């Protein structure tokens, strides 16, 4: 059974944790899009791991992990992550494979990301400033450098020199900082030495694994509404975060995918700018007061709101979600009443799916259905039937409104605080 796991909201749905749980049933975990803008958190006992580029499956001994062609790789950040895991006793040799055709994130991508955000002022996207947009921009413009280039120092240096000259001119016009070719060259070639043993043709490698009946699990990063095509454009990331991105980002054809699991929180959050129809200061205050909903990559406070079934219904449609994992149920434990958005009102018209124009979405008013809260802790519950009745009803309604089967519930950050329904 090959599984694609996607975020059904605006990212930060708790995918890292659910991947960690599903990895038990898989042989290989694959990242196929995004870069180190992602921050997947897994807590095992007293230990907390935040992974940015390496699939969360690396925390399960014996499992293999792939950073496939659709990912944009910042080699310096990746080396840091590899060394950080090795220091904590996680063995990576022979377990981590990196695609030679994955594109590189270079320092001018980060500088451009930063300079463009600054220039936009109030209209900024609120990016993670990891250079993700400019790196994918270069890929589409056919001016990108790939890991395969990095392995050939002469080729890499010649291409890099030309790219730095061009990007320095652009940076100058944007008021950004200038980059030094020798410094970048040295740092990247040093990173190349460390990464070389991990770099392979992952397309051929993955297909060989399929021939021997190995099972794949695709670890989606970000979420449906940050997708470059289906998200709240332009307030999105620059890759396809939806299920189709797993195919183009890995070279595994669609008919080899057996199941799509959508992960969603029992409420809604978003980091960065852009519309969030159910945003609610009361929900933000509650969750921030509990010390949660701060970004794993940038530490920014996430914007919070009620569960938005208009969004998750659309996410089910574009991803083909079969099964749902609902996380953070315990975040709502203290509430007397919980709201769920079942439709939008746009100037008197009732909408069941979000409009494509982010400006229109800003004008959508949520139509809420009220649910009774359970007002007791759920963090120690390990069976659906042991949940308070109001929580059971709430979860059942979220799955029904979204249109997929509820399979996994998470009631805390720990690996054990998860159960199947
Ligand atoms: P970028 O991916 O850094 O270009 O950022 C574009 C938008 O996606 C911003 O709103 C970010 O906050 C958001 N974003 C990027 N990666 C993540 C993530 O892993 N979780 C949540 N939001 C993200």
Short mmCIF file of C-alpha atoms and ligand atoms in Angstrom, two decimals:
data_model
loop_
_atom_site.label_atom_id
_atom_site.label_comp_id
_atom_site.label_asym_id
_atom_site.label_seq_id
_atom_site.Cartn_x
_atom_site.Cartn_y
_atom_site.Cartn_z
CA UNK A 1 0.00 0.00 0.00
CA UNK A 2 1.66 3.26 -1.13
CA UNK A 3 0.31 6.24 0.77
CA UNK A 4 0.36 9.97 0.15
CA UNK A 5 -0.01 12.13 3.24
CA UNK A 6 -1.08 15.74 2.73
CA UNK A 7 -2.03 18.71 4.87
CA UNK A 8 -5.71 19.58 4.38
CA UNK A 9 -5.45 23.15 5.70
CA UNK A 10 -2.73 25.87 5.72
CA UNK A 11 0.17 23.71 6.89
CA UNK A 12 1.24 22.86 10.45
CA UNK A 13 -1.51 20.23 10.71
CA UNK A 14 0.74 17.85 12.65
CA UNK A 15 1.93 15.92 9.61
CA UNK A 16 5.32 15.07 11.15
CA UNK A 17 3.67 13.24 14.00
CA UNK A 18 1.20 11.33 11.80
CA UNK A 19 4.00 10.40 9.38
CA UNK A 20 5.95 9.05 12.31
CA UNK A 21 2.96 6.88 13.27
CA UNK A 22 2.27 5.69 9.69
CA UNK A 23 5.96 4.93 9.12
CA UNK A 24 5.43 1.79 11.18
CA UNK A 25 3.58 0.34 8.14
CA UNK A 26 5.94 1.67 5.44
CA UNK A 27 9.45 0.80 4.29
CA UNK A 28 10.44 4.12 2.76
CA UNK A 29 9.39 7.72 3.48
CA UNK A 30 9.66 10.22 0.62
CA UNK A 31 9.68 14.03 0.62
CA UNK A 32 8.69 15.25 -2.85
CA UNK A 33 8.19 19.03 -2.59
CA UNK A 34 9.01 22.11 -0.53
CA UNK A 35 12.29 22.68 1.23
CA UNK A 36 13.51 23.73 4.65
CA UNK A 37 10.52 26.07 4.95
CA UNK A 38 8.86 22.98 6.49
CA UNK A 39 9.17 22.18 10.17
CA UNK A 40 7.90 18.74 11.16
CA UNK A 41 7.86 18.11 14.89
CA UNK A 42 8.00 14.66 16.48
CA UNK A 43 8.13 14.08 20.24
CA UNK A 44 9.32 10.72 21.47
CA UNK A 45 9.44 10.41 25.25
CA UNK A 46 11.41 13.39 26.55
CA UNK A 47 13.05 14.01 23.19
CA UNK A 48 11.78 16.54 20.67
CA UNK A 49 12.88 16.53 17.03
CA UNK A 50 12.14 19.25 14.49
CA UNK A 51 12.89 18.15 10.94
CA UNK A 52 13.04 20.57 8.04
CA UNK A 53 14.33 18.62 5.02
CA UNK A 54 14.85 15.06 6.17
CA UNK A 55 11.65 12.97 6.23
CA UNK A 56 10.31 12.31 9.73
CA UNK A 57 10.56 8.57 9.01
CA UNK A 58 14.29 8.80 9.84
CA UNK A 59 13.35 8.56 13.54
CA UNK A 60 12.19 4.94 13.09
CA UNK A 61 15.26 2.68 12.98
CA UNK A 62 15.62 0.66 9.79
CA UNK A 63 13.34 2.83 7.67
CA UNK A 64 14.79 4.50 4.59
CA UNK A 65 14.14 8.11 3.64
CA UNK A 66 14.30 9.90 0.31
CA UNK A 67 14.59 13.58 -0.54
CA UNK A 68 13.24 13.36 -4.07
CA UNK A 69 13.60 15.53 -7.18
CA UNK A 70 10.72 17.89 -6.38
CA UNK A 71 12.35 19.21 -3.20
CA UNK A 72 14.52 22.34 -3.23
CA UNK A 73 17.60 21.64 -1.13
CA UNK A 74 19.67 24.13 0.81
CA UNK A 75 22.84 22.02 1.16
CA UNK A 76 24.20 24.00 4.10
CA UNK A 77 20.94 23.57 6.03
CA UNK A 78 20.81 19.89 5.08
CA UNK A 79 24.35 19.20 6.32
CA UNK A 80 23.45 20.92 9.60
CA UNK A 81 20.35 18.75 9.94
CA UNK A 82 22.29 15.56 9.14
CA UNK A 83 24.99 16.42 11.68
CA UNK A 84 22.39 17.35 14.30
CA UNK A 85 20.69 13.96 13.94
CA UNK A 86 24.01 12.07 13.92
CA UNK A 87 25.01 13.79 17.16
CA UNK A 88 21.78 12.50 18.69
CA UNK A 89 22.65 8.95 17.70
CA UNK A 90 20.45 8.64 14.58
CA UNK A 91 22.28 6.67 11.89
CA UNK A 92 21.87 8.04 8.38
CA UNK A 93 24.42 6.18 6.27
CA UNK A 94 22.57 3.90 3.84
CA UNK A 95 19.21 5.20 5.08
CA UNK A 96 19.04 8.65 3.52
CA UNK A 97 18.96 9.10 -0.26
CA UNK A 98 18.95 12.47 -1.98
CA UNK A 99 17.96 13.04 -5.60
CA UNK A 100 20.68 14.28 -7.91
CA UNK A 101 18.08 16.30 -9.83
CA UNK A 102 16.72 18.19 -6.80
CA UNK A 103 17.32 21.92 -7.23
CA UNK A 104 19.62 23.88 -4.94
CA UNK A 105 18.63 26.80 -2.77
CA UNK A 106 21.49 29.31 -3.05
CA UNK A 107 22.26 32.35 -0.89
CA UNK A 108 20.93 34.70 -3.60
CA UNK A 109 17.54 32.94 -3.33
CA UNK A 110 17.41 33.76 0.37
CA UNK A 111 18.59 37.33 -0.24
CA UNK A 112 15.97 37.83 -2.98
CA UNK A 113 13.21 36.34 -0.80
CA UNK A 114 14.12 38.80 1.95
CA UNK A 115 14.53 41.83 -0.33
CA UNK A 116 11.23 41.20 -2.16
CA UNK A 117 9.32 40.78 1.07
CA UNK A 118 10.78 44.02 2.41
CA UNK A 119 9.81 45.90 -0.75
CA UNK A 120 6.26 44.59 -0.60
CA UNK A 121 5.81 46.14 2.84
CA UNK A 122 2.21 45.61 4.00
CA UNK A 123 1.50 43.42 0.96
CA UNK A 124 4.17 40.91 1.91
CA UNK A 125 3.45 37.16 1.72
CA UNK A 126 5.02 36.46 5.08
CA UNK A 127 7.41 33.83 3.71
CA UNK A 128 9.80 31.83 5.86
CA UNK A 129 12.66 33.69 4.10
CA UNK A 130 14.34 30.39 3.26
CA UNK A 131 14.62 31.31 -0.45
CA UNK A 132 11.97 28.81 -1.52
CA UNK A 133 10.06 31.02 -4.00
CA UNK A 134 13.18 32.29 -5.84
CA UNK A 135 14.62 28.73 -6.00
CA UNK A 136 11.46 27.32 -7.62
CA UNK A 137 11.39 30.47 -9.80
CA UNK A 138 14.85 29.62 -11.14
CA UNK A 139 13.79 26.02 -11.71
CA UNK A 140 10.84 27.16 -13.84
CA UNK A 141 12.98 29.74 -15.64
CA UNK A 142 15.56 27.01 -16.36
CA UNK A 143 18.32 28.92 -14.61
CA UNK A 144 18.52 26.68 -11.53
CA UNK A 145 21.48 24.65 -10.31
CA UNK A 146 20.95 21.07 -9.18
CA UNK A 147 22.70 18.65 -6.86
CA UNK A 148 24.10 16.89 -9.93
CA UNK A 149 25.95 20.15 -10.72
CA UNK A 150 27.25 20.41 -7.18
CA UNK A 151 28.95 17.02 -7.58
CA UNK A 152 31.03 18.37 -10.49
CA UNK A 153 33.06 21.22 -8.92
CA UNK A 154 34.21 22.79 -12.21
CA UNK A 155 30.73 22.78 -13.73
CA UNK A 156 29.25 24.06 -10.49
CA UNK A 157 31.75 26.89 -10.08
CA UNK A 158 31.29 28.16 -13.64
CA UNK A 159 27.49 28.14 -13.38
CA UNK A 160 27.54 29.64 -9.90
CA UNK A 161 29.80 32.50 -10.92
CA UNK A 162 27.44 33.49 -13.76
CA UNK A 163 24.36 33.16 -11.55
CA UNK A 164 25.89 35.25 -8.75
CA UNK A 165 26.84 38.02 -11.20
CA UNK A 166 23.26 38.17 -12.55
CA UNK A 167 21.61 37.97 -9.14
CA UNK A 168 23.93 40.57 -7.62
CA UNK A 169 22.69 43.00 -10.28
CA UNK A 170 19.07 42.20 -9.38
CA UNK A 171 19.83 42.44 -5.66
CA UNK A 172 21.45 45.81 -6.16
CA UNK A 173 18.31 47.13 -7.82
CA UNK A 174 16.23 45.81 -4.92
CA UNK A 175 18.56 47.22 -2.28
CA UNK A 176 19.61 43.72 -1.17
CA UNK A 177 23.06 42.64 -0.02
CA UNK A 178 25.75 41.58 -2.52
CA UNK A 179 27.15 38.05 -2.47
CA UNK A 180 30.77 36.98 -2.74
CA UNK A 181 31.35 34.20 -5.28
CA UNK A 182 34.46 32.70 -3.57
CA UNK A 183 32.68 32.52 -0.21
CA UNK A 184 29.58 30.82 -1.59
CA UNK A 185 31.66 28.49 -3.76
CA UNK A 186 33.76 27.37 -0.77
CA UNK A 187 30.78 26.75 1.52
CA UNK A 188 28.80 24.84 -1.11
CA UNK A 189 31.69 22.64 -2.25
CA UNK A 190 32.37 21.79 1.38
CA UNK A 191 28.72 20.79 1.84
CA UNK A 192 28.96 18.74 -1.38
CA UNK A 193 31.71 16.61 0.15
CA UNK A 194 29.46 15.70 3.07
CA UNK A 195 26.38 15.09 0.88
CA UNK A 196 28.06 13.11 -1.91
CA UNK A 197 27.51 9.63 -0.37
CA UNK A 198 23.77 10.25 -0.10
CA UNK A 199 23.16 11.52 -3.64
CA UNK A 200 21.72 9.04 -6.17
CA UNK A 201 19.22 8.69 -9.02
CA UNK A 202 16.23 8.36 -6.69
CA UNK A 203 13.75 7.66 -9.53
CA UNK A 204 15.50 4.42 -10.51
CA UNK A 205 16.18 3.54 -6.86
CA UNK A 206 12.52 4.01 -5.86
CA UNK A 207 11.24 1.94 -8.78
CA UNK A 208 13.64 -0.88 -7.85
CA UNK A 209 12.18 -0.81 -4.34
CA UNK A 210 8.66 -1.07 -5.76
CA UNK A 211 9.74 -4.12 -7.78
CA UNK A 212 10.64 -5.82 -4.48
CA UNK A 213 7.22 -4.98 -2.96
CA UNK A 214 8.51 -2.24 -0.66
CA UNK A 215 5.88 0.27 0.45
CA UNK A 216 6.23 4.02 0.11
CA UNK A 217 4.88 6.81 2.25
CA UNK A 218 4.94 10.31 0.80
CA UNK A 219 5.42 13.01 3.41
CA UNK A 220 3.65 16.15 2.21
CA UNK A 221 4.95 19.49 3.44
CA UNK A 222 2.92 22.69 3.98
CA UNK A 223 -0.80 22.30 3.20
CA UNK A 224 -3.47 22.38 0.50
CA UNK A 225 -4.15 26.12 0.82
CA UNK A 226 -0.46 26.91 0.42
CA UNK A 227 -0.38 25.04 -2.92
CA UNK A 228 0.85 27.16 -5.84
CA UNK A 229 -2.20 26.14 -7.94
CA UNK A 230 -4.96 25.46 -5.42
CA UNK A 231 -4.00 27.72 -2.52
CA UNK A 232 -4.91 31.30 -1.68
CA UNK A 233 -2.62 32.72 -4.40
CA UNK A 234 -0.42 34.77 -4.09
CA UNK A 235 -0.30 33.95 -0.35
CA UNK A 236 1.07 30.49 -1.00
CA UNK A 237 4.34 28.62 -1.21
CA UNK A 238 5.91 27.84 -4.59
CA UNK A 239 5.34 24.10 -4.96
CA UNK A 240 2.42 21.71 -5.41
CA UNK A 241 1.65 20.71 -1.85
CA UNK A 242 -1.37 18.65 -2.95
CA UNK A 243 -1.35 14.93 -3.74
CA UNK A 244 -0.33 15.29 -7.41
CA UNK A 245 2.95 16.87 -6.31
CA UNK A 246 4.02 13.49 -4.90
CA UNK A 247 4.05 12.00 -8.40
CA UNK A 248 5.85 14.80 -10.25
CA UNK A 249 8.15 15.33 -7.30
CA UNK A 250 9.33 11.72 -7.16
CA UNK A 251 8.84 10.03 -10.54
CA UNK A 252 6.34 7.52 -9.13
CA UNK A 253 3.31 7.35 -11.46
CA UNK A 254 -0.24 8.09 -10.21
CA UNK A 255 -1.52 4.52 -10.63
CA UNK A 256 1.05 3.28 -8.09
CA UNK A 257 -0.51 5.41 -5.36
CA UNK A 258 -3.07 3.49 -3.31
CA UNK A 259 -4.34 5.86 -0.67
CA UNK A 260 -4.36 9.54 0.31
CA UNK A 261 -4.44 10.48 3.96
CA UNK A 262 -5.37 14.07 4.82
CA UNK A 263 -4.17 15.56 8.08
CA UNK A 264 -6.14 18.37 9.68
CA UNK A 265 -6.29 20.05 13.04
CA UNK A 266 -9.54 20.07 15.02
CA UNK A 267 -9.42 23.84 14.44
CA UNK A 268 -7.59 26.02 11.87
CA UNK A 269 -4.22 27.81 11.92
CA UNK A 270 -2.09 29.73 9.48
CA UNK A 271 1.32 31.46 9.58
CA UNK A 272 2.08 34.32 7.25
CA UNK A 273 -0.29 36.67 5.49
CA UNK A 274 -3.39 35.94 3.42
CA UNK A 275 -7.07 35.26 4.04
CA UNK A 276 -8.20 32.99 6.85
CA UNK A 277 -12.02 33.18 6.95
CA UNK A 278 -12.56 31.58 10.37
CA UNK A 279 -9.76 33.49 12.15
CA UNK A 280 -10.84 34.28 15.70
CA UNK A 281 -8.83 36.15 18.38
CA UNK A 282 -10.56 34.16 21.13
CA UNK A 283 -9.25 30.88 19.67
CA UNK A 284 -5.76 32.40 19.15
CA UNK A 285 -5.65 33.64 22.75
CA UNK A 286 -6.76 30.28 24.10
CA UNK A 287 -4.15 28.29 22.15
CA UNK A 288 -1.28 30.76 22.62
CA UNK A 289 -2.15 30.85 26.32
CA UNK A 290 -1.68 27.07 26.36
CA UNK A 291 1.83 27.68 24.93
CA UNK A 292 0.98 26.18 21.54
CA UNK A 293 0.67 27.30 17.94
CA UNK A 294 4.08 28.85 17.45
CA UNK A 295 5.83 28.03 14.13
CA UNK A 296 8.41 25.20 14.21
CA UNK A 297 10.60 26.87 11.56
CA UNK A 298 10.35 30.58 12.33
CA UNK A 299 8.87 30.65 15.86
CA UNK A 300 6.13 33.04 14.66
CA UNK A 301 2.79 32.92 16.47
CA UNK A 302 0.26 31.17 14.25
CA UNK A 303 -3.08 32.80 13.50
CA UNK A 304 -5.87 30.58 14.82
CA UNK A 305 -9.57 30.10 14.17
CA UNK A 306 -12.48 27.68 14.12
CA UNK A 307 -12.51 24.56 11.96
CA UNK A 308 -13.31 25.44 8.36
CA UNK A 309 -15.18 22.63 6.58
CA UNK A 310 -15.45 24.66 3.36
CA UNK A 311 -11.66 24.49 3.15
CA UNK A 312 -11.33 20.80 4.10
CA UNK A 313 -14.16 19.81 1.69
CA UNK A 314 -12.15 21.41 -1.13
CA UNK A 315 -8.96 19.76 0.15
CA UNK A 316 -10.69 16.35 0.05
CA UNK A 317 -11.68 17.04 -3.55
CA UNK A 318 -8.33 18.20 -4.99
CA UNK A 319 -6.27 15.61 -3.12
CA UNK A 320 -8.65 12.67 -3.38
CA UNK A 321 -8.42 12.20 0.39
CA UNK A 322 -9.64 8.73 1.45
CA UNK A 323 -8.79 8.84 5.14
CA UNK A 324 -8.45 11.56 7.73
CA UNK A 325 -6.13 12.10 10.65
CA UNK A 326 -7.44 14.77 13.03
CA UNK A 327 -4.85 16.27 15.35
CA UNK A 328 -4.82 18.65 18.33
CA UNK A 329 -8.27 17.65 19.57
CA UNK A 330 -7.02 18.37 23.10
CA UNK A 331 -6.52 22.05 22.18
CA UNK A 332 -10.30 22.46 22.44
CA UNK A 333 -10.72 20.54 25.73
CA UNK A 334 -11.59 23.59 27.83
CA UNK A 335 -14.28 25.11 25.60
CA UNK A 336 -17.97 25.19 26.46
CA UNK A 337 -19.00 25.73 22.88
CA UNK A 338 -17.17 25.10 19.60
CA UNK A 339 -17.98 26.57 16.20
CA UNK A 340 -17.51 24.91 12.81
CA UNK A 341 -17.77 26.78 9.53
CA UNK A 342 -20.03 24.76 7.20
CA UNK A 343 -20.39 27.29 4.35
CA UNK A 344 -19.40 30.85 3.41
CA UNK A 345 -21.65 33.78 2.81
CA UNK A 346 -20.34 35.95 -0.02
CA UNK A 347 -22.57 38.99 -0.45
CA UNK A 348 -25.70 36.98 0.27
CA UNK A 349 -24.64 33.90 -1.73
CA UNK A 350 -24.02 30.62 0.11
CA UNK A 351 -20.76 28.94 -1.00
CA UNK A 352 -19.77 25.34 -0.25
CA UNK A 353 -16.30 25.72 -1.84
CA UNK A 354 -13.84 28.61 -1.48
CA UNK A 355 -13.69 31.23 -4.27
CA UNK A 356 -10.41 31.26 -6.24
CA UNK A 357 -9.73 34.96 -5.77
CA UNK A 358 -7.99 35.68 -2.45
CA UNK A 359 -9.69 39.11 -2.44
CA UNK A 360 -13.13 37.45 -2.65
CA UNK A 361 -12.15 35.04 0.10
CA UNK A 362 -11.40 38.05 2.31
CA UNK A 363 -15.05 39.05 1.95
CA UNK A 364 -16.47 35.61 2.77
CA UNK A 365 -18.29 35.41 6.09
CA UNK A 366 -18.32 31.99 7.75
CA UNK A 367 -21.69 30.37 8.40
CA UNK A 368 -21.22 28.49 11.66
CA UNK A 369 -22.79 25.42 13.21
CA UNK A 370 -22.50 25.24 17.01
CA UNK A 371 -21.19 22.20 18.83
CA UNK A 372 -21.24 21.50 22.52
CA UNK A 373 -17.78 21.36 24.12
CA UNK A 374 -16.72 18.45 26.35
CA UNK A 375 -14.79 20.42 28.97
CA UNK A 376 -12.60 17.59 30.17
CA UNK A 377 -9.09 16.49 29.25
CA UNK A 378 -8.73 14.06 26.34
CA UNK A 379 -4.93 13.74 26.49
CA UNK A 380 -5.01 10.33 28.17
CA UNK A 381 -7.68 8.82 25.93
CA UNK A 382 -6.51 6.03 23.59
CA UNK A 383 -9.81 4.76 22.12
CA UNK A 384 -12.45 6.65 20.17
CA UNK A 385 -15.26 5.21 22.30
CA UNK A 386 -13.51 6.42 25.47
CA UNK A 387 -13.68 10.05 24.31
CA UNK A 388 -16.39 12.22 25.86
CA UNK A 389 -19.57 11.88 23.81
CA UNK A 390 -19.45 15.53 22.71
CA UNK A 391 -15.90 15.01 21.37
CA UNK A 392 -17.00 11.87 19.48
CA UNK A 393 -19.85 13.83 17.92
CA UNK A 394 -17.52 16.69 17.03
CA UNK A 395 -14.97 14.45 15.29
CA UNK A 396 -17.66 12.50 13.46
CA UNK A 397 -19.14 15.78 12.19
CA UNK A 398 -15.73 17.06 10.97
CA UNK A 399 -15.18 13.86 8.98
CA UNK A 400 -18.70 13.92 7.54
CA UNK A 401 -18.48 17.60 6.55
CA UNK A 402 -15.10 16.96 4.91
CA UNK A 403 -16.34 13.81 3.19
CA UNK A 404 -13.75 11.20 4.19
CA UNK A 405 -13.33 8.42 6.75
CA UNK A 406 -11.80 9.28 10.12
CA UNK A 407 -8.87 6.91 10.75
CA UNK A 408 -6.49 8.56 13.22
CA UNK A 409 -7.01 10.90 16.16
CA UNK A 410 -4.23 12.72 17.99
CA UNK A 411 -4.68 14.15 21.48
CA UNK A 412 -1.18 15.44 22.29
CA UNK A 413 2.34 15.90 20.99
CA UNK A 414 3.68 12.51 22.13
CA UNK A 415 3.91 9.55 19.78
CA UNK A 416 1.66 7.51 22.13
CA UNK A 417 -1.06 10.16 22.22
CA UNK A 418 -2.50 8.84 18.99
CA UNK A 419 -5.10 6.19 18.23
CA UNK A 420 -6.84 4.66 15.26
CA UNK A 421 -10.60 4.63 14.97
P1 LIG B 1 7.60 30.19 1.70
O1 LIG B 1 7.25 28.75 1.49
O2 LIG B 1 8.73 30.40 2.67
O3 LIG B 1 7.80 30.91 0.42
O4 LIG B 1 6.34 30.92 2.41
C1 LIG B 1 5.11 31.11 1.72
C2 LIG B 1 3.93 30.94 2.68
O5 LIG B 1 3.84 29.59 3.09
C3 LIG B 1 4.05 31.77 3.98
O6 LIG B 1 2.76 32.14 4.38
C4 LIG B 1 4.63 30.76 4.96
O7 LIG B 1 4.30 31.11 6.29
C5 LIG B 1 3.92 29.50 4.51
N1 LIG B 1 4.66 28.27 4.84
C6 LIG B 1 5.75 27.78 4.22
N2 LIG B 1 6.13 26.62 4.78
C7 LIG B 1 5.25 26.36 5.75
C8 LIG B 1 5.11 25.28 6.68
O8 LIG B 1 5.86 24.30 6.69
N3 LIG B 1 4.06 25.37 7.54
C9 LIG B 1 3.19 26.40 7.51
N4 LIG B 1 3.29 27.43 6.67
C10 LIG B 1 4.31 27.42 5.79
#
